[in-house]
Amino acid sequence: MATTALSVAGVSHGFGDRPALIDVSLDVPAGSFTVLLGLNGAGKSTLFALITRLYDNVSGEIRVFGHDVRRAPSAALRQIGVVFQSRSLDADLSLLQNLTYHAALHGFGPASAKARAMELLAAVGLADKARDRVRALSGGQARRVEIARALLHDPRCLLLDEATVGLDIGARESIIALVRDLVARQGLGVLWATHLIDEIAPTDRIVVLHKGRVLFAGDHDTLLAKTGLPTIRDAFTTMTSSADANSAGGAGHEGRADG
């Protein structure tokens, strides 16, 4: 049985009287590229904030390689690397300075921080730009640095929230290929949040999140078989439209994962 990198079970969250997540359950196996597919406002960023403890989950359970994020946050967060949607590098520092600063926060000494930073810059194809300022980078290159930063402490679970937003198609494809390669070479469990259906590959696991509810969780072929439709785009459109119609009609909708 595959090791579970990330497990979310029965998690709900709201802001005041507005629900953002409703009984959300999903798993990310180690060594898998799992796509969290949802339109803007589906609750993807809220879920990431709960997983990373920016928000406190007061219902349900979130575990990272078995560590509960509420009861053992340090052990859980040590296993997680995160690339958030908003850009967060210091534009006036070099790539190397950005990475060594964050390496120090993880307890690296100066020499080991520099060595680890250079190792990761090489891994993302930017070693030759180590001393360039971040402001001189393209959007795709900056994302590569953020991925390198997320990997500094050698996590086994990587979360990426709309990591390709604002990038051209070439940069998007390059970032996705880089992350898929990390899954293949290092066995990382990746949760890739996106609203872009063309970022999904036939080998991916897919979680459909819509208006705070999980409508489906399983593999590519199972989603097509479940809906009887030929493409993921058709399946997603039909599934979300049906959920909206049920909601408008006052019918309840089951929010737990299907797989």
mmCIF file with all atom_site columns, C-alpha atoms in Angstrom, residues 83-85 87 139 143 160-169 171-176 179 192-196 198-199:
data_model
loop_
_atom_site.group_PDB
_atom_site.id
_atom_site.type_symbol
_atom_site.label_atom_id
_atom_site.label_alt_id
_atom_site.label_comp_id
_atom_site.label_asym_id
_atom_site.label_entity_id
_atom_site.label_seq_id
_atom_site.pdbx_PDB_ins_code
_atom_site.Cartn_x
_atom_site.Cartn_y
_atom_site.Cartn_z
_atom_site.occupancy
_atom_site.B_iso_or_equiv
_atom_site.pdbx_formal_charge
_atom_site.auth_seq_id
_atom_site.auth_comp_id
_atom_site.auth_asym_id
_atom_site.auth_atom_id
_atom_site.pdbx_PDB_model_num
ATOM 1  C CA . VAL A 1 83  ? 5.130  27.632 -3.115  1.00 0.00 ? 83  VAL A CA 1
ATOM 2  C CA . PHE A 1 84  ? 2.315  30.100 -2.557  1.00 0.00 ? 84  PHE A CA 1
ATOM 3  C CA . GLN A 1 85  ? 0.471  31.931 -5.322  1.00 0.00 ? 85  GLN A CA 1
ATOM 4  C CA . ARG A 1 87  ? 5.466  36.062 -5.099  1.00 0.00 ? 87  ARG A CA 1
ATOM 5  C CA . GLY A 1 139 ? 8.527  35.158 -14.011 1.00 0.00 ? 139 GLY A CA 1
ATOM 6  C CA . ARG A 1 143 ? 9.158  30.508 -9.744  1.00 0.00 ? 143 ARG A CA 1
ATOM 7  C CA . LEU A 1 160 ? 2.119  24.529 -5.011  1.00 0.00 ? 160 LEU A CA 1
ATOM 8  C CA . ASP A 1 161 ? -0.765 27.001 -5.144  1.00 0.00 ? 161 ASP A CA 1
ATOM 9  C CA . GLU A 1 162 ? -1.432 28.293 -8.685  1.00 0.00 ? 162 GLU A CA 1
ATOM 10 C CA . ALA A 1 163 ? 2.315  28.210 -9.329  1.00 0.00 ? 163 ALA A CA 1
ATOM 11 C CA . THR A 1 164 ? 2.001  29.078 -13.032 1.00 0.00 ? 164 THR A CA 1
ATOM 12 C CA . VAL A 1 165 ? -0.300 32.104 -12.745 1.00 0.00 ? 165 VAL A CA 1
ATOM 13 C CA . GLY A 1 166 ? 0.957  34.959 -14.916 1.00 0.00 ? 166 GLY A CA 1
ATOM 14 C CA . LEU A 1 167 ? 3.495  32.841 -16.814 1.00 0.00 ? 167 LEU A CA 1
ATOM 15 C CA . ASP A 1 168 ? 3.593  32.348 -20.563 1.00 0.00 ? 168 ASP A CA 1
ATOM 16 C CA . ILE A 1 169 ? 2.951  28.887 -21.950 1.00 0.00 ? 169 ILE A CA 1
ATOM 17 C CA . ALA A 1 171 ? 7.396  28.969 -18.673 1.00 0.00 ? 171 ALA A CA 1
ATOM 18 C CA . ARG A 1 172 ? 4.286  27.123 -17.478 1.00 0.00 ? 172 ARG A CA 1
ATOM 19 C CA . GLU A 1 173 ? 5.323  23.922 -19.228 1.00 0.00 ? 173 GLU A CA 1
ATOM 20 C CA . SER A 1 174 ? 8.863  24.249 -17.887 1.00 0.00 ? 174 SER A CA 1
ATOM 21 C CA . ILE A 1 175 ? 7.683  24.630 -14.261 1.00 0.00 ? 175 ILE A CA 1
ATOM 22 C CA . ILE A 1 176 ? 5.282  21.690 -14.523 1.00 0.00 ? 176 ILE A CA 1
ATOM 23 C CA . VAL A 1 179 ? 7.903  19.484 -10.558 1.00 0.00 ? 179 VAL A CA 1
ATOM 24 C CA . TRP A 1 192 ? -0.642 21.053 -7.361  1.00 0.00 ? 192 TRP A CA 1
ATOM 25 C CA . ALA A 1 193 ? -3.512 23.557 -7.060  1.00 0.00 ? 193 ALA A CA 1
ATOM 26 C CA . THR A 1 194 ? -4.728 25.030 -10.341 1.00 0.00 ? 194 THR A CA 1
ATOM 27 C CA . HIS A 1 195 ? -7.769 26.224 -12.257 1.00 0.00 ? 195 HIS A CA 1
ATOM 28 C CA . LEU A 1 196 ? -6.117 25.306 -15.575 1.00 0.00 ? 196 LEU A CA 1
ATOM 29 C CA . ASP A 1 198 ? -4.589 21.755 -19.510 1.00 0.00 ? 198 ASP A CA 1
ATOM 30 C CA . GLU A 1 199 ? -2.045 21.309 -16.693 1.00 0.00 ? 199 GLU A CA 1
#
